[in-house]
mmCIF file of C-alpha atoms in Angstrom:
data_model
loop_
_atom_site.group_PDB
_atom_site.id
_atom_site.type_symbol
_atom_site.label_atom_id
_atom_site.label_comp_id
_atom_site.label_asym_id
_atom_site.label_seq_id
_atom_site.Cartn_x
_atom_site.Cartn_y
_atom_site.Cartn_z
ATOM 1 C CA MET E 292 123.403 99.535 109.492
ATOM 2 C CA THR E 293 122.255 96.884 111.642
ATOM 3 C CA LEU E 294 118.338 96.489 111.531
ATOM 4 C CA GLU E 295 118.752 98.450 115.219
ATOM 5 C CA GLU E 296 120.558 101.611 113.937
ATOM 6 C CA LYS E 297 118.472 102.264 110.946
ATOM 7 C CA TYR E 298 115.425 102.205 112.570
ATOM 8 C CA LYS E 299 117.204 104.263 115.240
ATOM 9 C CA LYS E 300 117.963 107.086 111.347
ATOM 10 C CA LEU E 301 113.954 106.771 110.460
ATOM 11 C CA LYS E 302 112.609 108.365 113.667
ATOM 12 C CA GLU E 303 115.084 110.917 113.580
ATOM 13 C CA ILE E 304 113.884 111.133 109.979
ATOM 14 C CA ILE E 305 111.375 111.183 111.130
ATOM 15 C CA LYS E 306 111.360 113.634 113.564
ATOM 16 C CA ASP E 307 113.245 116.388 112.097
ATOM 17 C CA LEU E 308 110.634 116.718 108.957
ATOM 18 C CA ASP E 309 108.591 118.047 112.294
ATOM 19 C CA SER E 310 104.998 117.443 110.608
ATOM 20 C CA VAL E 311 103.588 114.022 107.639
ATOM 21 C CA ALA E 312 101.366 113.291 104.972
ATOM 22 C CA ILE E 313 102.363 109.795 104.659
ATOM 23 C CA ALA E 314 101.173 108.607 100.390
ATOM 24 C CA PHE E 315 98.642 105.481 102.196
ATOM 25 C CA SER E 316 97.888 102.507 100.842
ATOM 26 C CA GLY E 317 97.708 99.761 103.762
ATOM 27 C CA GLY E 318 100.301 97.939 102.427
ATOM 28 C CA VAL E 319 103.928 96.968 103.418
ATOM 29 C CA ASP E 320 106.148 99.842 103.201
ATOM 30 C CA SER E 321 103.441 102.813 103.499
ATOM 31 C CA THR E 322 101.527 100.920 107.158
ATOM 32 C CA PHE E 323 105.504 100.786 108.835
ATOM 33 C CA LEU E 324 105.738 104.156 107.324
ATOM 34 C CA SER E 325 102.814 105.683 109.074
ATOM 35 C CA LYS E 326 102.542 103.293 112.057
ATOM 36 C CA VAL E 327 106.791 105.106 112.788
ATOM 37 C CA ALA E 328 105.578 109.155 112.364
ATOM 38 C CA TYR E 329 102.657 109.232 114.543
ATOM 39 C CA ASP E 330 104.694 107.003 117.391
ATOM 40 C CA VAL E 331 107.395 109.254 116.306
ATOM 41 C CA LEU E 332 105.024 112.729 115.764
ATOM 42 C CA GLY E 333 101.444 111.813 116.673
ATOM 43 C CA GLU E 334 99.090 113.903 115.891
ATOM 44 C CA LYS E 335 101.579 115.620 113.355
ATOM 45 C CA ALA E 336 101.152 112.731 111.562
ATOM 46 C CA LEU E 337 98.375 112.416 108.604
ATOM 47 C CA ALA E 338 98.019 109.094 106.640
ATOM 48 C CA VAL E 339 96.596 110.347 103.298
ATOM 49 C CA THR E 340 94.938 106.874 100.849
ATOM 50 C CA ALA E 341 93.453 108.080 97.248
ATOM 51 C CA ARG E 342 90.432 106.064 96.322
ATOM 52 C CA SER E 343 90.112 104.626 92.868
ATOM 53 C CA SER E 344 88.994 102.752 90.637
ATOM 54 C CA THR E 345 92.503 101.257 89.784
ATOM 55 C CA TYR E 346 92.422 100.768 93.816
ATOM 56 C CA PRO E 347 90.304 97.661 94.606
ATOM 57 C CA GLU E 348 87.661 97.882 97.242
ATOM 58 C CA ARG E 349 89.523 95.340 99.566
ATOM 59 C CA GLU E 350 92.230 97.524 99.574
ATOM 60 C CA PHE E 351 90.504 100.049 100.494
ATOM 61 C CA LYS E 352 88.911 98.872 103.875
ATOM 62 C CA GLU E 353 91.853 96.387 104.788
ATOM 63 C CA ALA E 354 93.859 101.048 104.998
ATOM 64 C CA LYS E 355 91.043 101.833 106.385
ATOM 65 C CA GLU E 356 90.916 99.653 109.152
ATOM 66 C CA LEU E 357 94.714 99.712 109.173
ATOM 67 C CA ALA E 358 95.173 103.189 109.993
ATOM 68 C CA GLU E 359 92.511 102.515 113.230
ATOM 69 C CA LYS E 360 94.641 100.192 114.386
ATOM 70 C CA ILE E 361 97.915 102.201 113.789
ATOM 71 C CA GLY E 362 96.059 105.049 115.326
ATOM 72 C CA ILE E 363 96.771 108.154 113.063
ATOM 73 C CA LYS E 364 94.752 110.060 111.173
ATOM 74 C CA GLN E 365 92.929 108.483 108.721
ATOM 75 C CA VAL E 366 91.829 111.708 104.630
ATOM 76 C CA VAL E 367 90.416 109.878 102.029
ATOM 77 C CA ILE E 368 90.759 111.078 98.326
ATOM 78 C CA VAL E 369 89.462 109.997 94.913
ATOM 79 C CA SER E 370 92.068 110.051 92.662
ATOM 80 C CA GLU E 371 90.931 108.516 88.603
ATOM 81 C CA GLU E 372 93.574 107.495 86.803
ATOM 82 C CA THR E 373 90.923 106.264 83.582
ATOM 83 C CA ASP E 374 90.513 110.486 83.545
ATOM 84 C CA ILE E 375 94.763 111.648 83.347
ATOM 85 C CA ASP E 376 95.369 112.379 79.982
ATOM 86 C CA GLY E 377 98.371 109.696 79.120
ATOM 87 C CA PHE E 378 97.792 107.047 80.951
ATOM 88 C CA ALA E 379 94.739 105.553 79.550
ATOM 89 C CA GLN E 380 96.932 104.487 76.638
ATOM 90 C CA ASN E 381 98.732 102.996 78.626
ATOM 91 C CA PRO E 382 102.226 103.432 78.355
ATOM 92 C CA PRO E 383 106.081 102.582 79.258
ATOM 93 C CA ASN E 384 105.841 105.088 81.968
ATOM 94 C CA ARG E 385 102.282 104.962 82.949
ATOM 95 C CA CYS E 386 103.220 105.403 86.694
ATOM 96 C CA TYR E 387 104.444 109.382 85.962
ATOM 97 C CA TYR E 388 101.635 110.470 84.955
ATOM 98 C CA CYS E 389 100.141 108.141 87.881
ATOM 99 C CA LYS E 390 102.032 109.576 91.243
ATOM 100 C CA HIS E 391 101.715 113.062 89.344
ATOM 101 C CA GLU E 392 98.152 113.019 89.912
ATOM 102 C CA LEU E 393 98.570 111.823 93.047
ATOM 103 C CA PHE E 394 101.398 112.919 94.984
ATOM 104 C CA THR E 395 100.066 116.434 94.376
ATOM 105 C CA LYS E 396 96.416 115.429 95.925
ATOM 106 C CA VAL E 397 98.147 114.780 98.759
ATOM 107 C CA GLU E 398 100.168 117.454 99.240
ATOM 108 C CA GLU E 399 97.347 120.098 98.701
ATOM 109 C CA VAL E 400 96.281 118.179 101.481
ATOM 110 C CA ALA E 401 99.118 118.068 103.348
ATOM 111 C CA LYS E 402 98.589 122.160 102.363
ATOM 112 C CA ASP E 403 95.246 122.763 104.272
ATOM 113 C CA HIS E 404 96.136 120.673 107.569
ATOM 114 C CA GLY E 405 99.369 123.281 107.555
ATOM 115 C CA ILE E 406 101.753 119.988 107.664
ATOM 116 C CA LYS E 407 105.426 120.422 105.768
ATOM 117 C CA TYR E 408 106.334 117.285 103.878
ATOM 118 C CA VAL E 409 104.825 114.329 101.927
ATOM 119 C CA LEU E 410 106.551 111.466 102.091
ATOM 120 C CA ASP E 411 105.692 107.698 100.182
ATOM 121 C CA GLY E 412 107.139 104.408 101.257
ATOM 122 C CA SER E 413 109.855 103.567 98.512
ATOM 123 C CA ASN E 414 112.647 101.780 100.168
ATOM 124 C CA LEU E 415 116.411 100.810 99.191
ATOM 125 C CA ASP E 416 114.845 98.172 96.994
ATOM 126 C CA ASP E 417 113.209 100.335 94.785
ATOM 127 C CA ILE E 418 116.172 102.249 93.334
ATOM 128 C CA GLY E 419 116.918 99.403 91.262
ATOM 129 C CA ASP E 420 113.824 98.122 89.548
ATOM 130 C CA PHE E 421 112.092 100.382 86.705
ATOM 131 C CA ARG E 422 110.251 102.732 88.935
ATOM 132 C CA PRO E 423 108.982 105.623 86.386
ATOM 133 C CA GLY E 424 106.393 106.628 90.141
ATOM 134 C CA MET E 425 109.673 108.119 91.375
ATOM 135 C CA LYS E 426 110.106 110.648 88.870
ATOM 136 C CA ALA E 427 106.875 111.892 89.721
ATOM 137 C CA ALA E 428 108.157 111.385 92.793
ATOM 138 C CA ALA E 429 111.824 113.437 92.920
ATOM 139 C CA GLU E 430 109.915 116.211 90.707
ATOM 140 C CA LEU E 431 107.516 117.254 93.320
ATOM 141 C CA GLU E 432 110.208 116.910 96.545
ATOM 142 C CA VAL E 433 108.387 113.628 98.319
ATOM 143 C CA VAL E 434 110.195 112.499 100.826
ATOM 144 C CA SER E 435 111.234 109.218 101.059
ATOM 145 C CA PRO E 436 111.959 107.875 104.469
ATOM 146 C CA LEU E 437 112.594 104.514 104.318
ATOM 147 C CA LYS E 438 114.912 104.438 101.264
ATOM 148 C CA ASP E 439 117.337 107.636 103.199
ATOM 149 C CA ALA E 440 117.323 105.316 106.380
ATOM 150 C CA GLU E 441 118.560 102.542 103.848
ATOM 151 C CA PHE E 442 115.787 100.189 104.442
ATOM 152 C CA THR E 443 115.365 96.688 102.183
ATOM 153 C CA LYS E 444 111.898 95.211 101.943
ATOM 154 C CA ASP E 445 112.949 92.817 104.657
ATOM 155 C CA ASP E 446 114.016 95.329 107.534
ATOM 156 C CA ILE E 447 110.698 96.226 106.507
ATOM 157 C CA ARG E 448 109.178 92.861 107.090
ATOM 158 C CA ALA E 449 111.300 92.289 109.782
ATOM 159 C CA VAL E 450 110.269 95.662 111.680
ATOM 160 C CA SER E 451 106.763 95.638 111.456
ATOM 161 C CA LYS E 452 106.727 91.937 112.557
ATOM 162 C CA GLU E 453 108.132 93.394 116.616
ATOM 163 C CA LEU E 454 106.341 96.164 116.138
ATOM 164 C CA GLY E 455 102.844 93.649 115.951
ATOM 165 C CA LEU E 456 102.018 94.772 111.939
ATOM 166 C CA PRO E 457 99.490 92.209 110.834
ATOM 167 C CA THR E 458 100.822 93.775 107.279
ATOM 168 C CA TRP E 459 104.455 92.509 108.554
ATOM 169 C CA ASN E 460 103.968 89.348 105.695
ATOM 170 C CA LYS E 461 101.309 90.742 103.742
ATOM 171 C CA PRO E 462 101.718 89.733 99.835
ATOM 172 C CA ALA E 463 103.374 92.597 97.367
ATOM 173 C CA PHE E 464 100.829 94.523 95.656
ATOM 174 C CA ALA E 465 100.868 96.686 92.976
ATOM 175 C CA CYS E 466 97.478 98.899 91.761
ATOM 176 C CA LEU E 467 95.222 97.621 89.087
ATOM 177 C CA SER E 468 96.967 99.006 85.858
ATOM 178 C CA SER E 469 99.557 96.692 85.963
ATOM 179 C CA ARG E 470 97.922 93.924 85.463
ATOM 180 C CA PHE E 471 97.716 95.273 81.100
ATOM 181 C CA PRO E 472 100.316 95.052 78.439
ATOM 182 C CA TYR E 473 101.795 98.172 77.932
ATOM 183 C CA GLY E 474 100.111 99.962 74.904
ATOM 184 C CA GLU E 475 96.787 98.290 76.349
ATOM 185 C CA GLU E 476 93.961 101.278 77.051
ATOM 186 C CA ILE E 477 93.020 100.629 80.338
ATOM 187 C CA ASN E 478 89.521 101.943 81.491
ATOM 188 C CA VAL E 479 86.899 101.515 84.368
ATOM 189 C CA GLY E 480 85.678 98.007 82.872
ATOM 190 C CA LYS E 481 88.433 96.255 82.916
ATOM 191 C CA LEU E 482 89.220 97.211 86.424
ATOM 192 C CA SER E 483 87.301 96.003 87.130
ATOM 193 C CA MET E 484 87.106 92.523 85.970
ATOM 194 C CA VAL E 485 91.100 92.009 87.265
ATOM 195 C CA GLU E 486 89.424 93.112 90.624
ATOM 196 C CA GLN E 487 86.617 90.521 89.865
ATOM 197 C CA ALA E 488 89.581 88.141 89.194
ATOM 198 C CA GLU E 489 91.694 89.276 92.030
ATOM 199 C CA ASP E 490 89.340 88.787 94.966
ATOM 200 C CA TYR E 491 87.378 86.105 93.461
ATOM 201 C CA LEU E 492 91.168 84.048 94.455
ATOM 202 C CA ARG E 493 91.977 85.489 96.983
ATOM 203 C CA ASP E 494 88.189 83.795 97.926
ATOM 204 C CA LEU E 495 89.724 80.590 96.612
ATOM 205 C CA GLY E 496 92.815 80.427 99.089
ATOM 206 C CA LEU E 497 95.432 82.003 96.702
ATOM 207 C CA LYS E 498 97.500 84.488 97.830
ATOM 208 C CA GLN E 499 100.505 86.129 95.573
ATOM 209 C CA LEU E 500 98.463 86.565 92.482
ATOM 210 C CA ARG E 501 98.023 88.924 89.537
ATOM 211 C CA VAL E 502 95.610 87.861 86.751
ATOM 212 C CA ARG E 503 97.084 89.676 83.731
ATOM 213 C CA HIS E 504 94.409 91.506 81.694
ATOM 214 C CA HIS E 505 95.439 90.216 77.986
ATOM 215 C CA GLY E 506 92.217 91.758 76.128
ATOM 216 C CA GLU E 507 90.552 88.307 76.066
ATOM 217 C CA ILE E 508 92.542 85.878 77.897
ATOM 218 C CA ALA E 509 93.075 86.276 81.698
ATOM 219 C CA ARG E 510 96.559 85.328 82.292
ATOM 220 C CA ILE E 511 97.083 83.963 85.650
ATOM 221 C CA GLU E 512 100.036 84.424 88.045
ATOM 222 C CA VAL E 513 100.667 82.485 91.424
ATOM 223 C CA ALA E 514 103.337 82.519 93.627
ATOM 224 C CA PRO E 515 105.484 79.204 92.600
ATOM 225 C CA GLU E 516 105.058 77.566 95.500
ATOM 226 C CA GLU E 517 101.275 78.084 94.603
ATOM 227 C CA ARG E 518 101.125 76.622 91.306
ATOM 228 C CA GLU E 519 100.307 72.725 92.508
ATOM 229 C CA LYS E 520 96.445 73.966 93.802
ATOM 230 C CA PHE E 521 96.084 74.299 90.532
ATOM 231 C CA PHE E 522 96.421 70.521 89.329
ATOM 232 C CA SER E 523 93.186 69.126 89.862
ATOM 233 C CA LEU E 524 90.438 69.354 86.948
ATOM 234 C CA ASP E 525 87.495 70.164 88.788
ATOM 235 C CA LYS E 526 89.541 73.129 90.298
ATOM 236 C CA MET E 527 90.570 74.218 86.818
ATOM 237 C CA ASP E 528 87.272 73.278 85.701
ATOM 238 C CA GLU E 529 86.371 76.053 87.785
ATOM 239 C CA ILE E 530 88.300 79.035 88.046
ATOM 240 C CA ALA E 531 88.324 78.471 83.973
ATOM 241 C CA ASN E 532 84.903 79.185 83.767
ATOM 242 C CA LYS E 533 84.201 81.852 87.063
ATOM 243 C CA LEU E 534 86.973 83.667 84.573
ATOM 244 C CA LYS E 535 84.619 83.820 81.894
ATOM 245 C CA GLU E 536 81.151 85.060 84.068
ATOM 246 C CA ILE E 537 83.650 87.554 84.119
ATOM 247 C CA GLY E 538 84.261 89.022 81.030
ATOM 248 C CA PHE E 539 87.699 86.273 79.456
ATOM 249 C CA THR E 540 87.264 84.426 76.356
ATOM 250 C CA TYR E 541 90.139 82.016 77.432
ATOM 251 C CA VAL E 542 92.340 81.494 80.635
ATOM 252 C CA THR E 543 95.201 80.648 81.108
ATOM 253 C CA LEU E 544 97.713 79.889 84.192
ATOM 254 C CA ASP E 545 101.311 81.018 83.262
ATOM 255 C CA LEU E 546 103.945 78.197 84.222
ATOM 256 C CA ALA E 547 106.320 80.437 85.415
ATOM 257 C CA GLY E 548 104.224 81.604 88.301
ATOM 258 C CA TYR E 549 104.453 85.386 89.937
ATOM 259 C CA ARG E 550 107.147 87.708 89.421
ATOM 260 C CA THR E 551 107.608 91.066 90.382
ATOM 261 C CA GLY E 552 107.424 93.691 86.857
ATOM 262 C CA SER E 553 106.747 90.830 84.200
ATOM 263 C CA MET E 554 104.833 92.763 81.914
ATOM 264 C CA ASN E 555 108.374 94.583 82.062
ATOM 265 C CA GLU E 556 109.856 91.741 80.617
ATOM 266 C CA VAL E 557 109.220 92.957 76.704
ATOM 267 C CA LEU E 558 110.739 96.227 77.590
ATOM 268 C CA SER E 559 114.100 97.608 75.696
ATOM 269 C CA LYS E 560 116.585 99.148 78.025
ATOM 270 C CA GLU E 561 115.632 102.788 76.148
ATOM 271 C CA GLU E 562 111.938 102.360 76.824
ATOM 272 C CA MET E 563 112.812 101.534 80.501
ATOM 273 C CA GLU E 564 114.711 105.062 80.516
ATOM 274 C CA VAL E 565 111.887 107.619 79.644
#
C-alpha cells in the first residue's frame, strides 16, 4: 500500500470504532494516533495519560502540551508500576505487568466515559521486536490501528510531519524502567537517578540518549553521531562530576552508542519467548 492508502485505511478503521480511548504518552506513535482519532471522531476520542515514577516529568509536560495542541480531551491517571507484584523484580517480561496495569486502568476510564475501545500506538515495526507488553494488549483486546493499517515508524514520522506535529522527529523514548538490567530491582530512588541524569544530558543538547543503571555504574548511550560531543576532557569531567552528584559512583560512555533494546542483548531466545 502507498502511504496515502495507509492513511485512508487508518481513518476508516478509527471511524468504524466509533469511540476510542488512547493510551497517550506524548511519543511519536500515540501523538499521531491521537491526532488522527480526534480529526475523525472529535469529542468521541479521548487521550489517557498515566503518571508514574517510570514516566519523566519532562515527558508528562510535553504530553499535556501536545494534547492541547491537538485539541483532544486528556484524562490523567496514576499508575505506579513499582507497586505491581512482579514488576519491581524486573524480570524479562517486566513490560507485560506494566502494560496490563496501564491498559486495565485506561479501560476503566473508557467505561466511565462511555467509550467502546482502548487503543495503543503499536505499529508494524513492533512485531519483530521483543515486546512483552503486546501480550497484555492482546489479552485485554486493545486495538492497534497503526499496526492494522500497516504503518511503520517511518510512515508515522512522515505523515506526522505533513500534519504539522512537532513529534515527527522526536527521538524514540521508552519508560525509565528499561534502563535497568533484568533482575536488578527497580525502585523510585533509582528511577529518580536515571531521570535526573537524562534531564541533565538533554539540557546539554544531547537528543537520543539513555542512561543505563548498572548498580553503581551509569552507562551512557547516545546516538552514534553524538558520541563526539564527549571528546573533550573538560566535558567528560563535567558530566562525570554531575552524575556522581546524582548518586552514581562510576560514569561510563558506551562506545557502541545508543541502540533500541540494548538490555535485551543478554537474553536467550527462550527468555524472549516468555
